[in-house]
Amino acid sequence: MLIGCPKEIKPQEFRVGLTPAAAGEAIARGHSVIVETNAGIGAGFTDEDYVAIGATVLDTAEEVFAKADMIVKVKEPQAVERKMLREGQLLFTYLHLAPDPEQTRDLLDSGCTAIAYETVTDRHGGLPLLAPMSEVAGRLAPQSGSWALQKANGGSGVLMGGVPGVRPANVAIIGGGVVGAAAARVAVGMGANVTVLDRSVPRLSYLDDVFMGRLTTQYSDMAGIAELLPRMDMVIGAVLIPGAAAPKLISREQLSLMKPGSVLVDVAIDQGGCFETSKATTHAEPIYDVDGIVHYCVANMPGAVARTSTIALGNATMPFMLALAGKGWKQACADDEHLLNGLNVHAGKLTYAAVGEALGLDYISGADALKI
């Protein structure tokens, strides 16, 4: 198979879909790899690194899209990229279609087959291709939130860990999954007073054991969230419903419950955000103010630490990428139900129920898609 990797063009996105190591693994198995020039430079990989392992470097994204059988990316294809997709071409990347009707429509119109990292599953019920970036985003969330808390950035001027005689910041993390646990680890390490909310009592019990009493756990319901808000300096939204739009957990009216200069960090923004007032931002302009509350809603948080993120993502995606290239997508998905769960679009048909329900579109099952 001819595997293509274009340079990411989403603002301030420095990751790359294929590391030289992953490209080398594909080439060693008899595949060919083409990479757009400077695709890896933001993550510290030069064109020479790709050439050294046998890949071919091309001048433009247009060439990569025109030639490749499979496109491997990081972020969802932007509008100009979607126009370059073609019938029968395989796209393997993050998609986050539920809050994005325009992308969904363009992918359906293109006739391509699109497999989304974020809906591939594993036998433990986890999301193995989302997990590494969830780890990164979770660890970044308290750091980014502490920056937003600084007075010069519009925050209340509270230091996360406080100092002797002055209390630390109060931080609530809504969601105790991969993102929430990673955020809690860093927030606790920064010295903040941390409360984690989740609807799974076993998960709360696990976190209580792991953190050995260094944080507070609380069952997540609307009344409990509302009761916490007046005391919080920072709230991190870390909820996820696989493939679906994130639930809105804090309304605009509830912002009035919070102290001026408090910070909301919405890690769920790729799925539409879990706060009513959330809107996607970029690393160039990461924050904005609504009713005196600072919002940090960067849609590609892991892009800020592109090298770590790229290597972590490449480690996770490589086995699936090699299976798709080696067997073809139909056989690979037929052999692996967890990879089949990643199928979101095929031949003009939507193939993921949660996306169809979120956007009000008809959909078919992945199993039926294999028959087309």
mmCIF file of N, CA and C in Angstrom, residues 158-252:
data_model
loop_
_atom_site.group_PDB
_atom_site.id
_atom_site.type_symbol
_atom_site.label_atom_id
_atom_site.label_comp_id
_atom_site.label_asym_id
_atom_site.label_seq_id
_atom_site.Cartn_x
_atom_site.Cartn_y
_atom_site.Cartn_z
ATOM 1 N N VAL A 158 -4.643 33.570 41.675
ATOM 2 C CA VAL A 158 -4.424 32.555 42.697
ATOM 3 C C VAL A 158 -3.341 31.590 42.239
ATOM 4 N N LEU A 159 -2.379 31.321 43.092
ATOM 5 C CA LEU A 159 -1.317 30.361 42.811
ATOM 6 C C LEU A 159 -1.804 28.958 43.136
ATOM 7 N N MET A 160 -1.567 28.032 42.241
ATOM 8 C CA MET A 160 -2.099 26.674 42.409
ATOM 9 C C MET A 160 -1.753 26.072 43.769
ATOM 10 N N GLY A 161 -0.502 26.147 44.159
ATOM 11 C CA GLY A 161 -0.082 25.519 45.402
ATOM 12 C C GLY A 161 -0.104 26.418 46.609
ATOM 13 N N GLY A 162 -0.501 27.679 46.414
ATOM 14 C CA GLY A 162 -0.470 28.633 47.511
ATOM 15 C C GLY A 162 0.942 28.797 48.048
ATOM 16 N N VAL A 163 1.065 29.396 49.212
ATOM 17 C CA VAL A 163 2.332 29.515 49.945
ATOM 18 C C VAL A 163 1.999 29.349 51.427
ATOM 19 N N PRO A 164 2.988 29.160 52.295
ATOM 20 C CA PRO A 164 2.672 29.033 53.722
ATOM 21 C C PRO A 164 1.823 30.201 54.217
ATOM 22 N N GLY A 165 0.702 29.885 54.790
ATOM 23 C CA GLY A 165 -0.203 30.909 55.298
ATOM 24 C C GLY A 165 -1.268 31.342 54.324
ATOM 25 N N VAL A 166 -1.180 30.881 53.082
ATOM 26 C CA VAL A 166 -2.176 31.242 52.057
ATOM 27 C C VAL A 166 -2.662 29.953 51.398
ATOM 28 N N ARG A 167 -3.971 29.769 51.346
ATOM 29 C CA ARG A 167 -4.532 28.511 50.854
ATOM 30 C C ARG A 167 -4.189 28.293 49.378
ATOM 31 N N PRO A 168 -4.101 27.037 48.959
ATOM 32 C CA PRO A 168 -3.906 26.729 47.538
ATOM 33 C C PRO A 168 -5.200 26.905 46.751
ATOM 34 N N ALA A 169 -5.100 26.765 45.450
ATOM 35 C CA ALA A 169 -6.285 26.842 44.589
ATOM 36 C C ALA A 169 -7.186 25.632 44.815
ATOM 37 N N ASN A 170 -8.477 25.862 44.716
ATOM 38 C CA ASN A 170 -9.453 24.769 44.720
ATOM 39 C C ASN A 170 -9.746 24.385 43.273
ATOM 40 N N VAL A 171 -9.527 23.127 42.930
ATOM 41 C CA VAL A 171 -9.679 22.652 41.554
ATOM 42 C C VAL A 171 -10.669 21.498 41.529
ATOM 43 N N ALA A 172 -11.692 21.612 40.687
ATOM 44 C CA ALA A 172 -12.633 20.517 40.461
ATOM 45 C C ALA A 172 -12.364 19.928 39.086
ATOM 46 N N ILE A 173 -12.309 18.601 39.021
ATOM 47 C CA ILE A 173 -12.116 17.893 37.759
ATOM 48 C C ILE A 173 -13.352 17.036 37.537
ATOM 49 N N ILE A 174 -14.120 17.352 36.490
ATOM 50 C CA ILE A 174 -15.355 16.625 36.220
ATOM 51 C C ILE A 174 -15.042 15.523 35.213
ATOM 52 N N GLY A 175 -15.028 14.301 35.704
ATOM 53 C CA GLY A 175 -14.654 13.149 34.890
ATOM 54 C C GLY A 175 -13.397 12.516 35.446
ATOM 55 N N GLY A 176 -13.488 11.250 35.795
ATOM 56 C CA GLY A 176 -12.352 10.579 36.417
ATOM 57 C C GLY A 176 -11.694 9.543 35.544
ATOM 58 N N GLY A 177 -11.851 9.667 34.230
ATOM 59 C CA GLY A 177 -11.234 8.733 33.296
ATOM 60 C C GLY A 177 -9.769 9.034 33.067
ATOM 61 N N VAL A 178 -9.288 8.750 31.871
ATOM 62 C CA VAL A 178 -7.870 8.950 31.562
ATOM 63 C C VAL A 178 -7.486 10.415 31.705
ATOM 64 N N VAL A 179 -8.290 11.301 31.120
ATOM 65 C CA VAL A 179 -7.995 12.737 31.218
ATOM 66 C C VAL A 179 -8.054 13.203 32.665
ATOM 67 N N GLY A 180 -9.129 12.843 33.344
ATOM 68 C CA GLY A 180 -9.310 13.309 34.717
ATOM 69 C C GLY A 180 -8.232 12.825 35.659
ATOM 70 N N ALA A 181 -7.842 11.558 35.531
ATOM 71 C CA ALA A 181 -6.794 11.026 36.390
ATOM 72 C C ALA A 181 -5.465 11.705 36.126
ATOM 73 N N ALA A 182 -5.158 11.951 34.845
ATOM 74 C CA ALA A 182 -3.910 12.629 34.508
ATOM 75 C C ALA A 182 -3.914 14.064 35.021
ATOM 76 N N ALA A 183 -5.058 14.740 34.885
ATOM 77 C CA ALA A 183 -5.174 16.108 35.393
ATOM 78 C C ALA A 183 -5.027 16.144 36.902
ATOM 79 N N ALA A 184 -5.637 15.170 37.567
ATOM 80 C CA ALA A 184 -5.546 15.114 39.030
ATOM 81 C C ALA A 184 -4.105 14.910 39.475
ATOM 82 N N ARG A 185 -3.376 14.055 38.760
ATOM 83 C CA ARG A 185 -1.989 13.787 39.122
ATOM 84 C C ARG A 185 -1.163 15.073 39.121
ATOM 85 N N VAL A 186 -1.336 15.875 38.083
ATOM 86 C CA VAL A 186 -0.560 17.109 37.981
ATOM 87 C C VAL A 186 -1.072 18.159 38.960
ATOM 88 N N ALA A 187 -2.389 18.307 39.067
ATOM 89 C CA ALA A 187 -2.943 19.315 39.976
ATOM 90 C C ALA A 187 -2.563 19.036 41.422
ATOM 91 N N VAL A 188 -2.614 17.754 41.817
ATOM 92 C CA VAL A 188 -2.183 17.388 43.166
ATOM 93 C C VAL A 188 -0.701 17.671 43.327
ATOM 94 N N GLY A 189 0.068 17.345 42.304
ATOM 95 C CA GLY A 189 1.502 17.608 42.363
ATOM 96 C C GLY A 189 1.841 19.078 42.463
ATOM 97 N N MET A 190 0.989 19.937 41.915
ATOM 98 C CA MET A 190 1.190 21.382 42.001
ATOM 99 C C MET A 190 0.754 21.943 43.349
ATOM 100 N N GLY A 191 0.150 21.090 44.166
ATOM 101 C CA GLY A 191 -0.237 21.518 45.505
ATOM 102 C C GLY A 191 -1.647 22.025 45.638
ATOM 103 N N ALA A 192 -2.468 21.851 44.593
ATOM 104 C CA ALA A 192 -3.843 22.343 44.647
ATOM 105 C C ALA A 192 -4.712 21.436 45.522
ATOM 106 N N ASN A 193 -5.827 21.985 45.945
ATOM 107 C CA ASN A 193 -6.853 21.234 46.675
ATOM 108 C C ASN A 193 -7.825 20.688 45.636
ATOM 109 N N VAL A 194 -7.777 19.380 45.360
ATOM 110 C CA VAL A 194 -8.420 18.793 44.186
ATOM 111 C C VAL A 194 -9.628 17.942 44.568
ATOM 112 N N THR A 195 -10.720 18.145 43.821
ATOM 113 C CA THR A 195 -11.909 17.296 43.918
ATOM 114 C C THR A 195 -12.178 16.698 42.542
ATOM 115 N N VAL A 196 -12.316 15.376 42.482
ATOM 116 C CA VAL A 196 -12.639 14.686 41.232
ATOM 117 C C VAL A 196 -14.066 14.179 41.310
ATOM 118 N N LEU A 197 -14.856 14.473 40.277
ATOM 119 C CA LEU A 197 -16.242 14.024 40.214
ATOM 120 C C LEU A 197 -16.405 13.010 39.090
ATOM 121 N N ASP A 198 -17.171 11.962 39.338
ATOM 122 C CA ASP A 198 -17.436 10.953 38.316
ATOM 123 C C ASP A 198 -18.723 10.234 38.693
ATOM 124 N N ARG A 199 -19.349 9.591 37.694
ATOM 125 C CA ARG A 199 -20.589 8.856 37.947
ATOM 126 C C ARG A 199 -20.333 7.384 38.257
ATOM 127 N N SER A 200 -19.086 6.955 38.172
ATOM 128 C CA SER A 200 -18.749 5.570 38.469
ATOM 129 C C SER A 200 -18.171 5.475 39.882
ATOM 130 N N VAL A 201 -18.911 4.860 40.777
ATOM 131 C CA VAL A 201 -18.397 4.705 42.144
ATOM 132 C C VAL A 201 -17.138 3.838 42.170
ATOM 133 N N PRO A 202 -17.069 2.749 41.390
ATOM 134 C CA PRO A 202 -15.817 1.989 41.362
ATOM 135 C C PRO A 202 -14.625 2.828 40.894
ATOM 136 N N ARG A 203 -14.857 3.714 39.930
ATOM 137 C CA ARG A 203 -13.757 4.565 39.478
ATOM 138 C C ARG A 203 -13.336 5.533 40.578
ATOM 139 N N LEU A 204 -14.289 6.102 41.281
ATOM 140 C CA LEU A 204 -13.967 6.995 42.389
ATOM 141 C C LEU A 204 -13.203 6.246 43.476
ATOM 142 N N SER A 205 -13.596 5.010 43.724
ATOM 143 C CA SER A 205 -12.893 4.195 44.714
ATOM 144 C C SER A 205 -11.457 3.942 44.280
ATOM 145 N N TYR A 206 -11.284 3.651 42.995
ATOM 146 C CA TYR A 206 -9.937 3.441 42.451
ATOM 147 C C TYR A 206 -9.071 4.683 42.626
ATOM 148 N N LEU A 207 -9.613 5.848 42.280
ATOM 149 C CA LEU A 207 -8.845 7.096 42.406
ATOM 150 C C LEU A 207 -8.519 7.402 43.860
ATOM 151 N N ASP A 208 -9.462 7.133 44.734
ATOM 152 C CA ASP A 208 -9.218 7.352 46.160
ATOM 153 C C ASP A 208 -8.060 6.478 46.643
ATOM 154 N N ASP A 209 -8.025 5.234 46.165
ATOM 155 C CA ASP A 209 -6.939 4.338 46.551
ATOM 156 C C ASP A 209 -5.605 4.796 45.972
ATOM 157 N N VAL A 210 -5.606 5.132 44.690
ATOM 158 C CA VAL A 210 -4.367 5.507 44.012
ATOM 159 C C VAL A 210 -3.756 6.770 44.606
ATOM 160 N N PHE A 211 -4.605 7.735 44.914
ATOM 161 C CA PHE A 211 -4.096 9.015 45.424
ATOM 162 C C PHE A 211 -3.964 9.028 46.946
ATOM 163 N N MET A 212 -4.363 7.943 47.580
ATOM 164 C CA MET A 212 -4.125 7.769 49.016
ATOM 165 C C MET A 212 -4.572 8.971 49.839
ATOM 166 N N GLY A 213 -5.791 9.451 49.530
ATOM 167 C CA GLY A 213 -6.375 10.517 50.318
ATOM 168 C C GLY A 213 -5.890 11.913 49.999
ATOM 169 N N ARG A 214 -5.065 12.057 48.940
ATOM 170 C CA ARG A 214 -4.536 13.390 48.603
ATOM 171 C C ARG A 214 -5.518 14.215 47.776
ATOM 172 N N LEU A 215 -6.646 13.636 47.433
ATOM 173 C CA LEU A 215 -7.703 14.398 46.774
ATOM 174 C C LEU A 215 -9.045 13.937 47.330
ATOM 175 N N THR A 216 -10.088 14.704 46.991
ATOM 176 C CA THR A 216 -11.446 14.363 47.403
ATOM 177 C C THR A 216 -12.197 13.801 46.207
ATOM 178 N N THR A 217 -12.948 12.737 46.406
ATOM 179 C CA THR A 217 -13.796 12.212 45.343
ATOM 180 C C THR A 217 -15.246 12.519 45.660
ATOM 181 N N GLN A 218 -16.036 12.757 44.614
ATOM 182 C CA GLN A 218 -17.447 13.105 44.796
ATOM 183 C C GLN A 218 -18.248 12.552 43.633
ATOM 184 N N TYR A 219 -19.386 11.980 43.920
ATOM 185 C CA TYR A 219 -20.268 11.514 42.852
ATOM 186 C C TYR A 219 -20.747 12.719 42.048
ATOM 187 N N SER A 220 -20.771 12.562 40.728
ATOM 188 C CA SER A 220 -21.100 13.690 39.857
ATOM 189 C C SER A 220 -22.587 13.737 39.538
ATOM 190 N N ASP A 221 -23.238 14.792 39.995
ATOM 191 C CA ASP A 221 -24.598 15.101 39.567
ATOM 192 C C ASP A 221 -24.729 16.618 39.498
ATOM 193 N N MET A 222 -25.802 17.099 38.905
ATOM 194 C CA MET A 222 -25.935 18.533 38.654
ATOM 195 C C MET A 222 -25.950 19.333 39.954
ATOM 196 N N ALA A 223 -26.614 18.789 40.973
ATOM 197 C CA ALA A 223 -26.681 19.506 42.247
ATOM 198 C C ALA A 223 -25.299 19.590 42.887
ATOM 199 N N GLY A 224 -24.540 18.502 42.804
ATOM 200 C CA GLY A 224 -23.206 18.502 43.394
ATOM 201 C C GLY A 224 -22.269 19.463 42.706
ATOM 202 N N ILE A 225 -22.361 19.532 41.372
ATOM 203 C CA ILE A 225 -21.527 20.479 40.622
ATOM 204 C C ILE A 225 -21.884 21.908 41.020
ATOM 205 N N ALA A 226 -23.167 22.208 41.069
ATOM 206 C CA ALA A 226 -23.597 23.561 41.425
ATOM 207 C C ALA A 226 -23.140 23.946 42.828
ATOM 208 N N GLU A 227 -23.134 22.991 43.729
ATOM 209 C CA GLU A 227 -22.708 23.275 45.101
ATOM 210 C C GLU A 227 -21.210 23.570 45.173
ATOM 211 N N LEU A 228 -20.432 22.944 44.289
ATOM 212 C CA LEU A 228 -18.984 23.142 44.305
ATOM 213 C C LEU A 228 -18.551 24.473 43.680
ATOM 214 N N LEU A 229 -19.270 24.925 42.672
ATOM 215 C CA LEU A 229 -18.810 26.048 41.854
ATOM 216 C C LEU A 229 -18.401 27.301 42.640
ATOM 217 N N PRO A 230 -19.147 27.733 43.653
ATOM 218 C CA PRO A 230 -18.749 28.974 44.339
ATOM 219 C C PRO A 230 -17.379 28.903 45.002
ATOM 220 N N ARG A 231 -16.901 27.691 45.285
ATOM 221 C CA ARG A 231 -15.624 27.545 45.985
ATOM 222 C C ARG A 231 -14.447 27.273 45.054
ATOM 223 N N MET A 232 -14.729 27.042 43.781
ATOM 224 C CA MET A 232 -13.669 26.604 42.879
ATOM 225 C C MET A 232 -12.931 27.777 42.224
ATOM 226 N N ASP A 233 -11.626 27.636 42.147
ATOM 227 C CA ASP A 233 -10.812 28.576 41.376
ATOM 228 C C ASP A 233 -10.637 28.089 39.943
ATOM 229 N N MET A 234 -10.740 26.774 39.752
ATOM 230 C CA MET A 234 -10.579 26.189 38.430
ATOM 231 C C MET A 234 -11.469 24.959 38.327
ATOM 232 N N VAL A 235 -12.111 24.807 37.163
ATOM 233 C CA VAL A 235 -12.874 23.605 36.865
ATOM 234 C C VAL A 235 -12.360 23.044 35.549
ATOM 235 N N ILE A 236 -11.984 21.784 35.572
ATOM 236 C CA ILE A 236 -11.494 21.110 34.368
ATOM 237 C C ILE A 236 -12.560 20.137 33.898
ATOM 238 N N GLY A 237 -13.027 20.315 32.667
ATOM 239 C CA GLY A 237 -14.012 19.407 32.088
ATOM 240 C C GLY A 237 -13.307 18.262 31.392
ATOM 241 N N ALA A 238 -13.514 17.046 31.888
ATOM 242 C CA ALA A 238 -12.776 15.885 31.379
ATOM 243 C C ALA A 238 -13.720 14.727 31.083
ATOM 244 N N VAL A 239 -14.894 15.038 30.569
ATOM 245 C CA VAL A 239 -15.889 13.993 30.310
ATOM 246 C C VAL A 239 -15.805 13.534 28.860
ATOM 247 N N LEU A 240 -16.230 12.303 28.628
ATOM 248 C CA LEU A 240 -16.205 11.756 27.267
ATOM 249 C C LEU A 240 -17.300 10.719 27.116
ATOM 250 N N ILE A 241 -18.092 10.876 26.041
ATOM 251 C CA ILE A 241 -18.986 9.829 25.579
ATOM 252 C C ILE A 241 -18.451 9.441 24.209
ATOM 253 N N PRO A 242 -17.863 8.258 24.043
ATOM 254 C CA PRO A 242 -17.140 7.923 22.807
ATOM 255 C C PRO A 242 -17.914 8.243 21.541
ATOM 256 N N GLY A 243 -17.318 9.088 20.698
ATOM 257 C CA GLY A 243 -17.899 9.423 19.414
ATOM 258 C C GLY A 243 -19.041 10.401 19.442
ATOM 259 N N ALA A 244 -19.598 10.677 20.617
ATOM 260 C CA ALA A 244 -20.791 11.524 20.716
ATOM 261 C C ALA A 244 -20.428 12.926 21.206
ATOM 262 N N ALA A 245 -21.377 13.841 21.064
ATOM 263 C CA ALA A 245 -21.176 15.191 21.578
ATOM 264 C C ALA A 245 -21.106 15.156 23.101
ATOM 265 N N ALA A 246 -20.220 15.977 23.655
ATOM 266 C CA ALA A 246 -20.058 16.025 25.109
ATOM 267 C C ALA A 246 -21.301 16.637 25.752
ATOM 268 N N PRO A 247 -21.704 16.145 26.912
ATOM 269 C CA PRO A 247 -22.844 16.749 27.620
ATOM 270 C C PRO A 247 -22.462 18.102 28.208
ATOM 271 N N LYS A 248 -23.415 19.009 28.272
ATOM 272 C CA LYS A 248 -23.166 20.335 28.841
ATOM 273 C C LYS A 248 -23.392 20.284 30.353
ATOM 274 N N LEU A 249 -22.331 20.426 31.110
ATOM 275 C CA LEU A 249 -22.391 20.223 32.555
ATOM 276 C C LEU A 249 -22.493 21.513 33.354
ATOM 277 N N ILE A 250 -22.081 22.627 32.751
ATOM 278 C CA ILE A 250 -22.185 23.926 33.419
ATOM 279 C C ILE A 250 -22.854 24.894 32.450
ATOM 280 N N SER A 251 -23.956 25.470 32.862
ATOM 281 C CA SER A 251 -24.692 26.403 32.006
ATOM 282 C C SER A 251 -24.129 27.813 32.152
ATOM 283 N N ARG A 252 -24.531 28.693 31.251
ATOM 284 C CA ARG A 252 -24.087 30.085 31.355
ATOM 285 C C ARG A 252 -24.598 30.721 32.640
#
